[in-house]
Amino acid sequence: MDRILADLGVRIIVCCGSGGVGKTTTAAAIALRAAERHGRRTVVLTIDPARRLAQSLGLTELDNTPRQVKGIEADESGGELHAMMLDMKRTFDEVVLAHTDPARATEIFANPFYQAMSSTFAGTQEYMAMEKLGQLHARGEWDLIVVDTPPSRSALDFLDAPARLSRFLDGRMLRLLLAPARAGGRSMFSLVTASFGMFSRVVQKVLGAQLLTDLSGFVAALDSMFGGFRQRAEQTYRILQARETAFLLVAAPEPDAIREAAYFAGRLGEERMPLAGLVLNRVHRTAVEGLSAERSRAAADELERAGGHDATADALRVHAALAEQAVRERRVAAAFTDAYPAVPMVEVAAQPADVHDVDGLRTVGDALSQP
Amino acid sequence: MTGKGGTGKTTVAAALALGLAAGGHRTLLVEVEGRQGIAELFGLGPLPYEERRVAGTADGGEVRALAVDPELALLEYLDMFYKLGAAGRALRKFGAIDFATTIAPGLRDVLLTGKVKEATTRTADRRRVYHAVVLDAPPTGRIGRFLNVTAETARLAKVGPIKTQSENVAALLRSPMTSVHVVTLLEEMPVQETVDAIGELNGLGIPIGKVVVNAGRPPLLTGTKVSQAELRRGLAAAGLPTDRATVSGLYAEAKAHLTRRELEESLRVELAELGQPMVELPLLPSGVDRAALDTLAAELLGTR
């Protein structure tokens, strides 16, 4: 990790992986280390941090702007840490405001379709995370941006969301739906437009005329923004492919998380996006390598039979369970390392309790940087 | 069945479907997020949008599975009311269905929950086709919005069959026929989300079932505090090495274990305070196979 953080050419680190593997904590720990040890002016964009972790970073309100984190040990290095929590709806509002005049924006904000889409559209969170990344990048105030990605149903969603949303907002479908006549005339579209005329009649019947009116208003208002949306999505996509970006896969040694990580590694390759390594969180290791699980358990049984050393018998059972878990985890992780032997991997030992303060993040940072 | 991502809700849902099939019943296991988690679990290829048998029980019961595709569900729904035929297929080819299910997320959820309702209430020869339907639902963060279908669609569709449909679904989801179980681990975030989700569902009037604590580990320490001196004596008695590295290593492991247990205990108390019935499922060290699912089913239903 220190090698990546010391490389001033790396200006964006994207942490991705399936939900529940410690992505947010990893992102925060990396950002803290970049500021404290490498003197970098760092901002970390978190999506949905655990409350106590958020508080420890001073993220008590969701105001969608980076705030400097006080009380870190960066006096010597001269680095800074800023942190922010993504407000999906507000980011969407900002995008709308940036692309249209205030009167039109007000109209868009009042539309029920916009309201539904800006808060519940599948993929909005992913898209807005990428949008925010683009914004932070464009401001040029930070020399390192660390991004946490949303806990998607699939780790791939945030890569696909910009394209999906821009395709949707591109409005060809919307305009066809609302004005089949406009798109007609050309023979190759005749079947399609015929279906569309019928489709909009069906939609009208199923959903009611009010819905179509709202939809129509939404489309008309968004019409001027389509180009801008797509352009921004494409820009962000190019930033993700650039040499200044490093993707970090975050996983835990569990079959689902490892499968997702392997899938994601393949996908990043296809998209020509730079994969810097795998962070394997929550790894269990035994402190007594030489004592096998079998021998430990047999000794525990023996002590119990003989009596008098219950506490030692317990400790030996704890050790046996830990040793077995370590073996199991190594086997699970091998599914990734066998498939991607060239991807560097760093392990972070499981902490007995969850991380929710700066000290805890520092410990994770140390673990990430072990040689 | 809901729960934070990574808590094993698909596995628990499958175990419940299996358990409820015991006694010669037929159950349906449904997934709605396009993850193909059921297929993965049973070691099958991707499931089509079609109810198909994935497992049987010794006494003639069977579990069928269905991966609901929102596009196909919309087509099916439109077909039921409007007989679309080839035109429907043309719409799909052009992406119109994708569009319609995308523009209105509420519509998408009505279609998904609507499909569940249809299966739940379907009859043949005046008997219910399914003894029980188990839905591997979206995670805790989205469950309230997903199940609160009326509110979402009311914003968009003020009249028409979609509105009627969503009202019927909402009524079923608030009836005693429904029970939302929440799967969690004894870890901080999943427990927090469990507490939040139960509060939210309570507010919506949707019946909550059990809190399922998954992947629990049996207590390994009897509670006697271990000291390094005792360890040294105990190891000697067992004929094991008593060097400093071994003693301090075992001591550190036991201490970390105790810290972890204390945290788990406080989380368990927090869950108990919710006042819902709780069930603890054991960690399955060797992965999830059929025998493991049967074990979980017995624990879930208290038939062990």
Short mmCIF file of N, CA and C in Angstrom, two decimals, chain B residues 121-251:
data_model
loop_
_atom_site.label_atom_id
_atom_site.label_comp_id
_atom_site.label_asym_id
_atom_site.label_seq_id
_atom_site.Cartn_x
_atom_site.Cartn_y
_atom_site.Cartn_z
N THR B 121 -50.93 -17.00 -3.75
CA THR B 121 -52.38 -17.20 -3.72
C THR B 121 -52.87 -18.11 -4.84
N ARG B 122 -51.97 -18.63 -5.65
CA ARG B 122 -52.37 -19.46 -6.79
C ARG B 122 -53.01 -20.76 -6.28
N THR B 123 -54.09 -21.18 -6.95
CA THR B 123 -54.72 -22.43 -6.55
C THR B 123 -54.86 -23.36 -7.76
N ALA B 124 -54.91 -24.64 -7.47
CA ALA B 124 -55.22 -25.65 -8.48
C ALA B 124 -56.13 -26.66 -7.80
N ASP B 125 -57.19 -27.04 -8.43
CA ASP B 125 -58.19 -27.92 -7.81
C ASP B 125 -58.61 -27.39 -6.43
N ARG B 126 -58.80 -26.12 -6.38
CA ARG B 126 -59.24 -25.44 -5.16
C ARG B 126 -58.31 -25.61 -3.97
N ARG B 127 -57.05 -25.94 -4.31
CA ARG B 127 -56.06 -26.00 -3.22
C ARG B 127 -54.90 -25.10 -3.59
N ARG B 128 -54.30 -24.52 -2.57
CA ARG B 128 -53.13 -23.68 -2.82
C ARG B 128 -52.03 -24.51 -3.44
N VAL B 129 -51.40 -23.99 -4.49
CA VAL B 129 -50.32 -24.70 -5.16
C VAL B 129 -49.10 -24.79 -4.24
N TYR B 130 -48.84 -23.69 -3.52
CA TYR B 130 -47.67 -23.68 -2.63
C TYR B 130 -48.08 -23.62 -1.17
N HIS B 131 -47.48 -24.50 -0.40
CA HIS B 131 -47.68 -24.52 1.04
C HIS B 131 -47.08 -23.24 1.64
N ALA B 132 -45.95 -22.82 1.08
CA ALA B 132 -45.31 -21.58 1.54
C ALA B 132 -44.47 -21.02 0.41
N VAL B 133 -44.33 -19.70 0.39
CA VAL B 133 -43.46 -19.04 -0.57
C VAL B 133 -42.41 -18.27 0.23
N VAL B 134 -41.14 -18.56 -0.04
CA VAL B 134 -40.06 -17.87 0.67
C VAL B 134 -39.37 -16.93 -0.30
N LEU B 135 -39.36 -15.65 0.04
CA LEU B 135 -38.76 -14.65 -0.84
C LEU B 135 -37.39 -14.24 -0.30
N ASP B 136 -36.38 -14.45 -1.12
CA ASP B 136 -35.05 -13.93 -0.81
C ASP B 136 -35.09 -12.46 -1.22
N ALA B 137 -35.44 -11.61 -0.26
CA ALA B 137 -35.79 -10.22 -0.56
C ALA B 137 -34.55 -9.33 -0.64
N PRO B 138 -34.70 -8.10 -1.10
CA PRO B 138 -33.57 -7.16 -1.09
C PRO B 138 -33.04 -6.96 0.33
N PRO B 139 -31.82 -6.46 0.45
CA PRO B 139 -31.19 -6.31 1.77
C PRO B 139 -31.88 -5.27 2.66
N THR B 140 -31.51 -5.28 3.93
CA THR B 140 -32.15 -4.42 4.93
C THR B 140 -32.23 -2.95 4.49
N GLY B 141 -31.20 -2.47 3.83
CA GLY B 141 -31.19 -1.07 3.43
C GLY B 141 -32.32 -0.71 2.49
N ARG B 142 -32.83 -1.68 1.75
CA ARG B 142 -33.86 -1.39 0.74
C ARG B 142 -35.20 -2.04 1.05
N ILE B 143 -35.26 -2.83 2.13
CA ILE B 143 -36.43 -3.68 2.31
C ILE B 143 -37.71 -2.88 2.53
N GLY B 144 -37.63 -1.80 3.31
CA GLY B 144 -38.83 -1.01 3.60
C GLY B 144 -39.45 -0.46 2.33
N ARG B 145 -38.60 0.14 1.52
CA ARG B 145 -39.07 0.73 0.27
C ARG B 145 -39.62 -0.35 -0.65
N PHE B 146 -38.95 -1.49 -0.68
CA PHE B 146 -39.36 -2.58 -1.56
C PHE B 146 -40.74 -3.12 -1.18
N LEU B 147 -40.97 -3.29 0.11
CA LEU B 147 -42.24 -3.88 0.53
C LEU B 147 -43.35 -2.84 0.65
N ASN B 148 -42.99 -1.59 0.74
CA ASN B 148 -44.01 -0.56 0.86
C ASN B 148 -44.49 -0.13 -0.52
N VAL B 149 -44.99 -1.10 -1.25
CA VAL B 149 -45.30 -0.86 -2.66
C VAL B 149 -46.35 0.21 -2.91
N THR B 150 -47.35 0.27 -2.06
CA THR B 150 -48.42 1.24 -2.34
C THR B 150 -47.90 2.66 -2.36
N ALA B 151 -47.08 2.98 -1.37
CA ALA B 151 -46.59 4.35 -1.27
C ALA B 151 -45.80 4.73 -2.51
N GLU B 152 -44.94 3.83 -2.96
CA GLU B 152 -44.11 4.15 -4.11
C GLU B 152 -44.93 4.33 -5.39
N THR B 153 -45.89 3.44 -5.59
CA THR B 153 -46.63 3.55 -6.85
C THR B 153 -47.67 4.66 -6.77
N ALA B 154 -48.16 4.93 -5.57
CA ALA B 154 -49.17 5.98 -5.45
C ALA B 154 -48.63 7.30 -5.95
N ARG B 155 -47.31 7.48 -5.79
CA ARG B 155 -46.70 8.73 -6.26
C ARG B 155 -46.78 8.83 -7.78
N LEU B 156 -46.72 7.69 -8.44
CA LEU B 156 -46.62 7.70 -9.90
C LEU B 156 -47.94 7.34 -10.59
N ALA B 157 -48.60 6.31 -10.12
CA ALA B 157 -49.84 5.89 -10.77
C ALA B 157 -51.01 6.15 -9.83
N LYS B 158 -51.84 7.07 -10.22
CA LYS B 158 -52.92 7.45 -9.30
C LYS B 158 -54.19 6.63 -9.53
N VAL B 159 -54.32 6.09 -10.74
CA VAL B 159 -55.46 5.22 -11.05
C VAL B 159 -54.98 4.05 -11.90
N GLY B 160 -55.88 3.15 -12.22
CA GLY B 160 -55.54 2.08 -13.17
C GLY B 160 -55.18 0.78 -12.49
N PRO B 161 -54.99 -0.26 -13.31
CA PRO B 161 -54.75 -1.61 -12.79
C PRO B 161 -53.49 -1.71 -11.93
N ILE B 162 -52.45 -0.92 -12.24
CA ILE B 162 -51.22 -0.98 -11.44
C ILE B 162 -51.52 -0.56 -10.02
N LYS B 163 -52.36 0.44 -9.90
CA LYS B 163 -52.72 0.91 -8.57
C LYS B 163 -53.48 -0.18 -7.81
N THR B 164 -54.45 -0.79 -8.49
CA THR B 164 -55.21 -1.88 -7.87
C THR B 164 -54.28 -3.00 -7.45
N GLN B 165 -53.40 -3.35 -8.40
CA GLN B 165 -52.44 -4.42 -8.13
C GLN B 165 -51.61 -4.11 -6.89
N SER B 166 -51.10 -2.88 -6.81
CA SER B 166 -50.23 -2.56 -5.69
C SER B 166 -51.00 -2.57 -4.38
N GLU B 167 -52.27 -2.19 -4.46
CA GLU B 167 -53.08 -2.22 -3.23
C GLU B 167 -53.31 -3.65 -2.75
N ASN B 168 -53.51 -4.56 -3.71
CA ASN B 168 -53.68 -5.97 -3.34
C ASN B 168 -52.41 -6.54 -2.72
N VAL B 169 -51.29 -6.18 -3.33
CA VAL B 169 -50.01 -6.66 -2.80
C VAL B 169 -49.80 -6.12 -1.40
N ALA B 170 -50.08 -4.83 -1.23
CA ALA B 170 -49.87 -4.19 0.07
C ALA B 170 -50.73 -4.87 1.14
N ALA B 171 -51.95 -5.23 0.77
CA ALA B 171 -52.85 -5.87 1.73
C ALA B 171 -52.29 -7.24 2.15
N LEU B 172 -51.78 -7.99 1.18
CA LEU B 172 -51.21 -9.31 1.50
C LEU B 172 -49.99 -9.16 2.41
N LEU B 173 -49.15 -8.17 2.08
CA LEU B 173 -47.91 -7.99 2.85
C LEU B 173 -48.18 -7.56 4.28
N ARG B 174 -49.35 -6.98 4.52
CA ARG B 174 -49.68 -6.55 5.88
C ARG B 174 -50.58 -7.55 6.59
N SER B 175 -50.86 -8.67 5.93
CA SER B 175 -51.75 -9.67 6.52
C SER B 175 -50.93 -10.69 7.31
N PRO B 176 -51.61 -11.49 8.13
CA PRO B 176 -50.89 -12.52 8.90
C PRO B 176 -50.25 -13.59 8.01
N MET B 177 -50.54 -13.57 6.71
CA MET B 177 -49.91 -14.55 5.83
C MET B 177 -48.43 -14.23 5.61
N THR B 178 -48.07 -12.99 5.93
CA THR B 178 -46.69 -12.55 5.68
C THR B 178 -45.89 -12.49 6.97
N SER B 179 -44.63 -12.81 6.87
CA SER B 179 -43.73 -12.68 7.99
C SER B 179 -42.36 -12.31 7.43
N VAL B 180 -41.81 -11.20 7.88
CA VAL B 180 -40.49 -10.81 7.39
C VAL B 180 -39.44 -11.21 8.43
N HIS B 181 -38.55 -12.12 8.05
CA HIS B 181 -37.47 -12.52 8.94
C HIS B 181 -36.22 -11.73 8.58
N VAL B 182 -35.46 -11.38 9.61
CA VAL B 182 -34.26 -10.59 9.35
C VAL B 182 -33.01 -11.39 9.77
N VAL B 183 -32.12 -11.60 8.81
CA VAL B 183 -30.90 -12.36 9.08
C VAL B 183 -29.78 -11.40 9.45
N THR B 184 -29.03 -11.74 10.48
CA THR B 184 -27.92 -10.89 10.88
C THR B 184 -26.75 -11.75 11.35
N LEU B 185 -25.62 -11.12 11.48
CA LEU B 185 -24.46 -11.75 12.11
C LEU B 185 -24.25 -11.01 13.42
N LEU B 186 -23.48 -11.58 14.32
CA LEU B 186 -23.19 -10.85 15.56
C LEU B 186 -22.03 -9.90 15.30
N GLU B 187 -22.30 -8.95 14.39
CA GLU B 187 -21.34 -7.91 14.08
C GLU B 187 -22.08 -6.59 14.08
N GLU B 188 -21.31 -5.53 14.30
CA GLU B 188 -21.93 -4.24 14.57
C GLU B 188 -22.87 -3.74 13.46
N MET B 189 -22.36 -3.68 12.22
CA MET B 189 -23.17 -3.11 11.14
C MET B 189 -24.44 -3.92 10.86
N PRO B 190 -24.32 -5.24 10.70
CA PRO B 190 -25.55 -6.01 10.45
C PRO B 190 -26.58 -5.86 11.57
N VAL B 191 -26.12 -5.79 12.82
CA VAL B 191 -27.05 -5.64 13.93
C VAL B 191 -27.71 -4.27 13.88
N GLN B 192 -26.91 -3.25 13.59
CA GLN B 192 -27.47 -1.90 13.47
C GLN B 192 -28.55 -1.87 12.38
N GLU B 193 -28.24 -2.48 11.24
CA GLU B 193 -29.20 -2.48 10.13
C GLU B 193 -30.44 -3.30 10.46
N THR B 194 -30.26 -4.35 11.25
CA THR B 194 -31.40 -5.15 11.67
C THR B 194 -32.34 -4.31 12.53
N VAL B 195 -31.74 -3.60 13.49
CA VAL B 195 -32.53 -2.74 14.36
C VAL B 195 -33.28 -1.68 13.52
N ASP B 196 -32.57 -1.05 12.61
CA ASP B 196 -33.18 -0.02 11.76
C ASP B 196 -34.31 -0.59 10.91
N ALA B 197 -34.05 -1.75 10.29
CA ALA B 197 -35.05 -2.33 9.39
C ALA B 197 -36.31 -2.72 10.16
N ILE B 198 -36.13 -3.27 11.35
CA ILE B 198 -37.30 -3.69 12.12
C ILE B 198 -38.12 -2.47 12.54
N GLY B 199 -37.42 -1.40 12.90
CA GLY B 199 -38.13 -0.15 13.22
C GLY B 199 -38.94 0.33 12.02
N GLU B 200 -38.31 0.29 10.86
CA GLU B 200 -38.96 0.77 9.64
C GLU B 200 -40.18 -0.09 9.28
N LEU B 201 -40.00 -1.42 9.34
CA LEU B 201 -41.10 -2.33 8.98
C LEU B 201 -42.26 -2.20 9.99
N ASN B 202 -41.89 -2.03 11.25
CA ASN B 202 -42.93 -1.81 12.27
C ASN B 202 -43.76 -0.60 11.92
N GLY B 203 -43.08 0.47 11.53
CA GLY B 203 -43.75 1.71 11.17
C GLY B 203 -44.68 1.52 9.97
N LEU B 204 -44.32 0.59 9.10
CA LEU B 204 -45.12 0.37 7.89
C LEU B 204 -46.25 -0.62 8.14
N GLY B 205 -46.25 -1.22 9.33
CA GLY B 205 -47.30 -2.18 9.65
C GLY B 205 -47.11 -3.53 8.96
N ILE B 206 -45.87 -3.84 8.60
CA ILE B 206 -45.60 -5.14 7.96
C ILE B 206 -45.13 -6.12 9.04
N PRO B 207 -45.77 -7.30 9.12
CA PRO B 207 -45.47 -8.23 10.22
C PRO B 207 -44.04 -8.74 10.18
N ILE B 208 -43.39 -8.70 11.34
CA ILE B 208 -42.01 -9.16 11.44
C ILE B 208 -41.99 -10.52 12.11
N GLY B 209 -41.14 -11.40 11.59
CA GLY B 209 -41.04 -12.74 12.15
C GLY B 209 -39.85 -12.83 13.08
N LYS B 210 -38.89 -13.68 12.70
CA LYS B 210 -37.76 -13.93 13.59
C LYS B 210 -36.55 -13.08 13.24
N VAL B 211 -35.74 -12.87 14.26
CA VAL B 211 -34.40 -12.36 14.02
C VAL B 211 -33.50 -13.59 13.97
N VAL B 212 -32.88 -13.80 12.82
CA VAL B 212 -32.05 -14.99 12.64
C VAL B 212 -30.58 -14.60 12.78
N VAL B 213 -29.95 -15.08 13.83
CA VAL B 213 -28.53 -14.81 14.04
C VAL B 213 -27.76 -15.93 13.34
N ASN B 214 -27.11 -15.58 12.26
CA ASN B 214 -26.47 -16.59 11.42
C ASN B 214 -24.99 -16.75 11.79
N ALA B 215 -24.46 -17.90 11.45
CA ALA B 215 -23.04 -18.19 11.60
C ALA B 215 -22.54 -17.98 13.03
N GLY B 216 -23.35 -18.37 13.99
CA GLY B 216 -22.94 -18.25 15.39
C GLY B 216 -21.94 -19.34 15.73
N ARG B 217 -21.04 -19.03 16.65
CA ARG B 217 -20.09 -20.04 17.06
C ARG B 217 -20.35 -20.41 18.50
N PRO B 218 -20.26 -21.71 18.79
CA PRO B 218 -20.53 -22.13 20.17
C PRO B 218 -19.45 -21.56 21.09
N PRO B 219 -19.81 -21.28 22.33
CA PRO B 219 -18.82 -20.76 23.26
C PRO B 219 -17.72 -21.78 23.48
N LEU B 220 -16.48 -21.33 23.46
CA LEU B 220 -15.36 -22.25 23.62
C LEU B 220 -14.72 -22.11 24.99
N LEU B 221 -14.97 -20.98 25.63
CA LEU B 221 -14.35 -20.77 26.94
C LEU B 221 -15.42 -20.94 28.01
N THR B 222 -15.09 -21.70 29.00
CA THR B 222 -16.06 -21.95 30.06
C THR B 222 -16.20 -20.74 30.97
N GLY B 223 -15.34 -19.76 30.74
CA GLY B 223 -15.48 -18.55 31.54
C GLY B 223 -14.35 -18.38 32.53
N THR B 224 -13.64 -19.48 32.81
CA THR B 224 -12.49 -19.37 33.71
C THR B 224 -11.45 -18.51 33.01
N LYS B 225 -10.99 -17.51 33.70
CA LYS B 225 -9.98 -16.63 33.10
C LYS B 225 -8.66 -17.38 33.04
N VAL B 226 -8.04 -17.33 31.89
CA VAL B 226 -6.78 -18.04 31.74
C VAL B 226 -5.61 -17.09 31.98
N SER B 227 -4.60 -17.60 32.68
CA SER B 227 -3.40 -16.79 32.89
C SER B 227 -2.24 -17.50 32.19
N GLN B 228 -1.16 -16.75 31.97
CA GLN B 228 -0.01 -17.38 31.31
C GLN B 228 0.57 -18.49 32.18
N ALA B 229 0.53 -18.26 33.49
CA ALA B 229 1.09 -19.27 34.40
C ALA B 229 0.29 -20.57 34.31
N GLU B 230 -1.04 -20.45 34.30
CA GLU B 230 -1.89 -21.63 34.20
C GLU B 230 -1.64 -22.33 32.86
N LEU B 231 -1.50 -21.52 31.80
CA LEU B 231 -1.25 -22.10 30.48
C LEU B 231 0.03 -22.94 30.50
N ARG B 232 1.05 -22.38 31.12
CA ARG B 232 2.33 -23.10 31.15
C ARG B 232 2.16 -24.44 31.87
N ARG B 233 1.46 -24.42 32.99
CA ARG B 233 1.24 -25.67 33.73
C ARG B 233 0.40 -26.65 32.93
N GLY B 234 -0.68 -26.11 32.34
CA GLY B 234 -1.59 -26.95 31.57
C GLY B 234 -0.90 -27.58 30.37
N LEU B 235 -0.11 -26.78 29.66
CA LEU B 235 0.60 -27.30 28.48
C LEU B 235 1.57 -28.40 28.89
N ALA B 236 2.24 -28.18 30.03
CA ALA B 236 3.18 -29.19 30.51
C ALA B 236 2.43 -30.49 30.83
N ALA B 237 1.27 -30.35 31.48
CA ALA B 237 0.47 -31.52 31.83
C ALA B 237 0.04 -32.28 30.59
N ALA B 238 -0.18 -31.55 29.48
CA ALA B 238 -0.63 -32.21 28.24
C ALA B 238 0.54 -32.65 27.39
N GLY B 239 1.75 -32.40 27.87
CA GLY B 239 2.93 -32.81 27.11
C GLY B 239 3.19 -31.95 25.89
N LEU B 240 2.73 -30.71 25.92
CA LEU B 240 2.95 -29.80 24.79
C LEU B 240 4.08 -28.83 25.12
N PRO B 241 4.67 -28.20 24.10
CA PRO B 241 5.76 -27.25 24.35
C PRO B 241 5.30 -26.11 25.28
N THR B 242 6.21 -25.65 26.14
CA THR B 242 5.85 -24.58 27.07
C THR B 242 6.73 -23.36 26.87
N ASP B 243 7.32 -23.25 25.69
CA ASP B 243 8.17 -22.09 25.43
C ASP B 243 7.36 -20.80 25.45
N ARG B 244 8.08 -19.66 25.55
CA ARG B 244 7.38 -18.38 25.70
C ARG B 244 6.47 -18.06 24.52
N ALA B 245 6.96 -18.36 23.32
CA ALA B 245 6.18 -18.02 22.12
C ALA B 245 4.83 -18.75 22.13
N THR B 246 4.87 -20.02 22.48
CA THR B 246 3.63 -20.81 22.51
C THR B 246 2.68 -20.28 23.58
N VAL B 247 3.22 -20.05 24.78
CA VAL B 247 2.38 -19.58 25.88
C VAL B 247 1.77 -18.21 25.57
N SER B 248 2.61 -17.27 25.14
CA SER B 248 2.07 -15.93 24.91
C SER B 248 1.15 -15.93 23.69
N GLY B 249 1.46 -16.79 22.71
CA GLY B 249 0.59 -16.89 21.53
C GLY B 249 -0.80 -17.39 21.91
N LEU B 250 -0.84 -18.47 22.66
CA LEU B 250 -2.14 -19.03 23.08
C LEU B 250 -2.90 -18.03 23.97
N TYR B 251 -2.11 -17.33 24.81
CA TYR B 251 -2.73 -16.36 25.70
C TYR B 251 -3.38 -15.24 24.89
#
